[in-house]
Coordinates of C-alpha atoms in Angstrom, one line a residue:
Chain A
X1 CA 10.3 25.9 43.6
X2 CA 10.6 22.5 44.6
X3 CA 7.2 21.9 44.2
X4 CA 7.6 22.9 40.2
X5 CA 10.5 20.3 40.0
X6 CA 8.7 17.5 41.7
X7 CA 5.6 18.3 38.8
X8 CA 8.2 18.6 35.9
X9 CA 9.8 15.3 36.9
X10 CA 6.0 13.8 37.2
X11 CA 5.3 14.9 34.4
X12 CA 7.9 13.6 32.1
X13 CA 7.8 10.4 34.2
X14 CA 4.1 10.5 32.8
X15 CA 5.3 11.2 29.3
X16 CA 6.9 7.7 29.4
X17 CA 3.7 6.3 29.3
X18 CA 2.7 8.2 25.4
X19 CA 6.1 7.3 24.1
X20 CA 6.8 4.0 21.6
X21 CA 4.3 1.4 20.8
X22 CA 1.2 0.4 22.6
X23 CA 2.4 -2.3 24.4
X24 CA -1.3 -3.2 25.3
X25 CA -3.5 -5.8 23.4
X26 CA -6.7 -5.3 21.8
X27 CA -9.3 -7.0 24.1
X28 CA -10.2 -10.1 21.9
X29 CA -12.3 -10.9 19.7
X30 CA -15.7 -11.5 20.7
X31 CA -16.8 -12.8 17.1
X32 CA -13.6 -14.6 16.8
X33 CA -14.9 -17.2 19.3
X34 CA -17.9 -18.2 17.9
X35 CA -16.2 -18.8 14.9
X36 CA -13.4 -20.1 14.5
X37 CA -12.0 -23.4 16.2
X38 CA -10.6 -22.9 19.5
X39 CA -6.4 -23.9 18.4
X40 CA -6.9 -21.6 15.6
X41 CA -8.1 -18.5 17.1
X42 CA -5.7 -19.0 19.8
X43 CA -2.6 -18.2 17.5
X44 CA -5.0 -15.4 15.6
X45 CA -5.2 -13.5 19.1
X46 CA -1.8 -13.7 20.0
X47 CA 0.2 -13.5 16.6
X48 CA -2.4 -11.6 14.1
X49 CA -5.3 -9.7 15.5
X50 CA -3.0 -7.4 17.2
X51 CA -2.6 -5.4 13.8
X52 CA -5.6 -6.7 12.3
X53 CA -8.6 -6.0 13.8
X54 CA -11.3 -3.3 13.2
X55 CA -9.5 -0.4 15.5
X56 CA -5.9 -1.4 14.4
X57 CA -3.9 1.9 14.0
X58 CA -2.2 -0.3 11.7
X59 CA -4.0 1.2 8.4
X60 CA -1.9 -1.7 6.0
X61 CA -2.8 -4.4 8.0
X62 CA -6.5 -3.3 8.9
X63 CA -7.5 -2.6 5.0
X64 CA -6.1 -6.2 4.0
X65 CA -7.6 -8.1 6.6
X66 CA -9.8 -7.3 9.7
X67 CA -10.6 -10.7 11.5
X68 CA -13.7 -9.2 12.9
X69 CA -15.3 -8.8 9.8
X70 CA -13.9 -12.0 8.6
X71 CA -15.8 -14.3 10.8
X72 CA -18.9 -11.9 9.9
X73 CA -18.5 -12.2 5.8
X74 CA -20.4 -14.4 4.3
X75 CA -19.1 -18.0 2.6
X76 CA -17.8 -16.9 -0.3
X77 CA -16.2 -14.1 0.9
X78 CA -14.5 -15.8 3.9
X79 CA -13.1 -18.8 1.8
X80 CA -11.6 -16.2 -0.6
X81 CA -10.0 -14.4 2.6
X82 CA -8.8 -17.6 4.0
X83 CA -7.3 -18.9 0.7
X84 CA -5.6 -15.6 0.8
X85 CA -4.2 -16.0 4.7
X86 CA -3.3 -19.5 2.8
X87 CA -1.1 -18.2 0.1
X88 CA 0.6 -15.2 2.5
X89 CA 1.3 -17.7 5.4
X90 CA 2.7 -20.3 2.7
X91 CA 4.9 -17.6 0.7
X92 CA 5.9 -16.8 4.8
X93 CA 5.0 -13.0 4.1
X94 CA 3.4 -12.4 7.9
X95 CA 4.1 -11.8 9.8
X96 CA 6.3 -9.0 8.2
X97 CA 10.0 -9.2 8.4
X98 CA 10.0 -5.8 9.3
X99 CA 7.8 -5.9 12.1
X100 CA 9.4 -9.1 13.6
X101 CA 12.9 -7.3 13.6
X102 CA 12.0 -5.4 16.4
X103 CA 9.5 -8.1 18.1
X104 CA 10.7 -11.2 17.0
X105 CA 9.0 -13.2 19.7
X106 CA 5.7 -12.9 17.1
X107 CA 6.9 -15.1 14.9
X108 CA 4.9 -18.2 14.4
X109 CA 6.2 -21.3 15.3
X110 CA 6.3 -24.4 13.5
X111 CA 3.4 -26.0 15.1
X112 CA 1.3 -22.3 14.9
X113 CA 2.0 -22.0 11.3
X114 CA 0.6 -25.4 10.8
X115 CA -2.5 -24.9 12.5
X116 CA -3.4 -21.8 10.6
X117 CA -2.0 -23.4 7.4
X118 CA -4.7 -26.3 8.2
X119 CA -8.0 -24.4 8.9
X120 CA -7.1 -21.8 6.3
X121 CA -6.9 -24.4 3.3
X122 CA -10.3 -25.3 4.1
X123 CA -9.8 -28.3 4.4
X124 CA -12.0 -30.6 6.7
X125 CA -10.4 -33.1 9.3
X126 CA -11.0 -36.7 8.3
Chain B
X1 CA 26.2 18.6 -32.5
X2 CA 22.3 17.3 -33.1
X3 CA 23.2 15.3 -35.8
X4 CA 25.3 13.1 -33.5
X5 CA 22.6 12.7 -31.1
X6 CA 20.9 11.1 -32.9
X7 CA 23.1 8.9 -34.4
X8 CA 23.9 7.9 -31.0
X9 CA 20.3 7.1 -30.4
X10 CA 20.1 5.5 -32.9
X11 CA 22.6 3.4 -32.4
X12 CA 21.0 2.8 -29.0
X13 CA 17.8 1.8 -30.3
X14 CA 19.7 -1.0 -32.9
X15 CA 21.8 -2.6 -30.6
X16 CA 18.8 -2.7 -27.5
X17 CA 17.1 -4.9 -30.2
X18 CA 19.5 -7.4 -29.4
X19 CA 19.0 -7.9 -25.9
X20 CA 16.6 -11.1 -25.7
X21 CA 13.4 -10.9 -24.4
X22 CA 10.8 -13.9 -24.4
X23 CA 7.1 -13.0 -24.7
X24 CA 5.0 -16.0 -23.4
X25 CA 4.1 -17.8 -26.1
X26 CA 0.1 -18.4 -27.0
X27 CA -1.4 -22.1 -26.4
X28 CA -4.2 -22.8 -28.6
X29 CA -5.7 -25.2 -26.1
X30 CA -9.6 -24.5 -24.5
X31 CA -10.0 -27.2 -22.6
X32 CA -9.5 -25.8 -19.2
X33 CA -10.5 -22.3 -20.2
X34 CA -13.1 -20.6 -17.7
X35 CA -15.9 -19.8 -20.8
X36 CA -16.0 -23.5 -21.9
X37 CA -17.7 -24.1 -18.2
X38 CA -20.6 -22.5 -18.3
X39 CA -19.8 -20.8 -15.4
X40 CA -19.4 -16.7 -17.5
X41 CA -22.6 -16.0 -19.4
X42 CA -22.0 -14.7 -23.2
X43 CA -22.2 -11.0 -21.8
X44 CA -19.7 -11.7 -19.2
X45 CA -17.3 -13.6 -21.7
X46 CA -17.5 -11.4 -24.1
X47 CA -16.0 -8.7 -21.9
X48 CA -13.3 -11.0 -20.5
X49 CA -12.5 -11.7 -24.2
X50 CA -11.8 -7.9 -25.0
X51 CA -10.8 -6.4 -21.7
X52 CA -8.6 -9.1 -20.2
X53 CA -7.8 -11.9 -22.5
X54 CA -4.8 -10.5 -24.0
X55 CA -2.9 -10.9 -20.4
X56 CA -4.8 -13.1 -18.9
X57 CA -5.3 -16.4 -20.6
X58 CA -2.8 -18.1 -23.5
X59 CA -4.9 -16.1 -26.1
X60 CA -2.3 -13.3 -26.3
X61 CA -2.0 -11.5 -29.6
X62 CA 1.2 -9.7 -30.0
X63 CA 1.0 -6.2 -31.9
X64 CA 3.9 -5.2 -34.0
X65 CA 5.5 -3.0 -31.3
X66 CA 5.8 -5.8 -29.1
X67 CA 8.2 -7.3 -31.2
X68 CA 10.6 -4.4 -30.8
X69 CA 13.0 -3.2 -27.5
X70 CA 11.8 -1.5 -25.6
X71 CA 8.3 -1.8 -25.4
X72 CA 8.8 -5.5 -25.9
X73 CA 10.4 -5.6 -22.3
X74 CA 6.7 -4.3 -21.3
X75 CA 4.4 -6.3 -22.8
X76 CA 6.8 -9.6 -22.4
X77 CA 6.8 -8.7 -18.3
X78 CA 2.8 -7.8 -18.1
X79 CA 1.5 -11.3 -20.0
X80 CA 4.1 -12.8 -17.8
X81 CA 2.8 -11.5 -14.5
X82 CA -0.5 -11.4 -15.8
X83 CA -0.7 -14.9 -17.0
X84 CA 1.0 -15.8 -13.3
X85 CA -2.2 -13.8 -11.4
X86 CA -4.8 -15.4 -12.9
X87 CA -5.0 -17.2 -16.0
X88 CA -8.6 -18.2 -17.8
X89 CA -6.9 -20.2 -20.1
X90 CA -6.2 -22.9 -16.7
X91 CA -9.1 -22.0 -14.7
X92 CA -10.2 -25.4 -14.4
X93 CA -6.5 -26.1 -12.7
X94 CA -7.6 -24.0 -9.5
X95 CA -9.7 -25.7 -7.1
X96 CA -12.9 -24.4 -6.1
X97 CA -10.8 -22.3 -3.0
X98 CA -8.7 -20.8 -5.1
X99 CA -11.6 -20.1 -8.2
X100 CA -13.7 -18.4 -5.4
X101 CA -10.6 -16.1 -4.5
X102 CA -9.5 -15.7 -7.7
X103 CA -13.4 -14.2 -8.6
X104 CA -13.1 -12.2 -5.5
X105 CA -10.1 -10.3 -6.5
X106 CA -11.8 -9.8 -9.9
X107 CA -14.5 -8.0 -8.4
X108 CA -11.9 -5.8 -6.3
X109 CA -9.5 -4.9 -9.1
X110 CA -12.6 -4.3 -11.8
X111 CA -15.0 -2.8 -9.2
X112 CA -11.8 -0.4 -8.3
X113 CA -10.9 0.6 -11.4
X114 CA -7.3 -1.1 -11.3
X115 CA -7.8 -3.1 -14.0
X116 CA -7.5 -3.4 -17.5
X117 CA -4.5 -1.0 -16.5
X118 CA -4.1 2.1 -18.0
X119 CA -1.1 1.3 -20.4
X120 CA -3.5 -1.1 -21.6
X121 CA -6.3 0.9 -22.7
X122 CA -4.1 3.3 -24.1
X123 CA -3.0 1.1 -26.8
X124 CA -6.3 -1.1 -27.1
X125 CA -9.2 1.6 -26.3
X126 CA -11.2 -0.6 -27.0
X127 CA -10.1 -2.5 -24.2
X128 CA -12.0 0.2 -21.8
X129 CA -14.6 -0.6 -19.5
X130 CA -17.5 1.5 -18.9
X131 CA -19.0 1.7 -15.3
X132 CA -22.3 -0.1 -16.2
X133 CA -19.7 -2.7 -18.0
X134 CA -17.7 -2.6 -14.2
X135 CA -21.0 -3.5 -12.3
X136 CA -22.2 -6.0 -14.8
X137 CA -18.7 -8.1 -13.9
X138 CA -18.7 -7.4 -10.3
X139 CA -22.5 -8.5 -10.0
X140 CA -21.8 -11.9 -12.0
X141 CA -18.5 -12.4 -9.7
X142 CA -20.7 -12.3 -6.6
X143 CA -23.8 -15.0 -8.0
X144 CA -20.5 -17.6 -9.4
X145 CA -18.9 -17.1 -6.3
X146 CA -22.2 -18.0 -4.2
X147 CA -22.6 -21.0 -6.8
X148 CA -19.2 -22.7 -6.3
X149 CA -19.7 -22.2 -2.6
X150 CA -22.7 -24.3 -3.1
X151 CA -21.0 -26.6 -5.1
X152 CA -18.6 -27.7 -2.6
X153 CA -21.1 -27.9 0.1
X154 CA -22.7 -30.4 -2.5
X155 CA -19.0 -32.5 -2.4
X156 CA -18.9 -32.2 1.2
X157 CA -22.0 -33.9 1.9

């Protein structure tokens, strides 16, 4: 009898584990570092690739932007991308307001914002 | 009982005339239109011209029933988002970025389907695009995107 407890108790304890949102990161990018400068793709992993990355549960996020394939696409297609990650970063529409109200730590900060804002405009350093 | 109805829709339909609406007006100007740069072949142009034109550029001509409430509201809201997406009329105001973008979503709404919407095509069949007509667009989208990329790389260097 006790023995049935101590397995029911285990077992919901285990349940914790299923509950909520993954709390664990995608492994990063491997493509992401050959690609993209190091500043740059060390905001991506922490603020973007979490939704939007080829196994993101997140369907939205994955079908707008997957930054795996975007380091794979060729020019044309990755400067369209990036003026597009240009023009939602500049408008301030990601991260979503929805999804920072319950995670409001990945909001970009100033300095963050700026260095995506930089690389994605295309624009070369002088 | 049916008799007042209808006067009462009637009524309606007078005094919604009488809410304003402002259609976007057309601008005769070509200068920064995307056909005078050589960038569209005829074929290509030609389809812009019938299938996207009327939203997308300064060209617009207004039909008679967009002159009257309440399909006024419609068309006076589509030219004005439509005009706001991406406007031929300007292209020569986007820079190459934003051109190369702007051709990519072409090739995504027209290769999909979404666009010239439905609505539109309804009132302009004409308008319709067939699938070879779909493919022809998205192919010529891909060879001017690869040709602006090479442009820039020119101006980089």
């Amino acid at each position: 009898m006790k023995r049935l407890l101590f397995i029911t108790c285990a077992a919901l304890c285990g349940l914790l584990f299923f509950q909520g949102k993954p709390t664990e990161k995608p492994a990063p990018s491997p493509y992401l570092d050959a690609e993209l400068p190091a500043e740059v793709k060390a905001v991506v992993d922490q603020k973007c690739y979490g939704c939007h990355n080829v196994n993101s549960k997140n369907e939205k996020g994955k079908a707008k932007l997957d930054w795996d394939a975007l380091t794979k696409m060729k020019k044309a297609k990755r400067m369209a991308a990036m003026d597009e990650i240009n023009e939602v970063l500049t408008e301030g529409e990601m991260p979503p307001k929805k999804f920072l109200e319950n995670k409001p730590e990945g909001a970009l900060t100033e300095a963050e914002l700026a260095t995506l804002l930089a690389w994605s405009s295309g624009k070369k350093k002088k | 009982m049916k008799r007042r109805i209808l006067l009462g829709l009637a009524l309606v339909f007078v005094i919604i005339q009488f809410i304003p609406v402002e259609l976007p007006p057309p601008d005769p100007d070509r200068s920064g239109d995307l056909i005078g740069t050589g960038l569209a072949n005829q074929e290509v142009a030609q389809l812009f011209k019938t299938s996207c034109y009327s939203c997308h550029s300064n060209e617009t001509e207004y039909p008679w029933y967009s002159h009257v409430a309440p399909s006024s509201w419609l068309v006076a809201r589509d030219v004005r988002e439509g005009r706001d997406e991406l406007n031929f009329s300007t292209w020569l105001k986007y820079d190459t970025t934003r051109m190369i973008r702007k051709l990519d979503d072409i090739a995504s709404e027209v290769g999909e389907g979404n666009m010239p919407m439905p609505i539109y095509t309804l009132m302009h069949p004409s308008a319709k695009l067939t699938d070879e007509q779909r493919e022809l667009i998205v192919a010529w989208t891909e060879t001017a995107m690869d040709a602006l990329v090479g442009e820039e790389e020119v101006e980089e260097n």
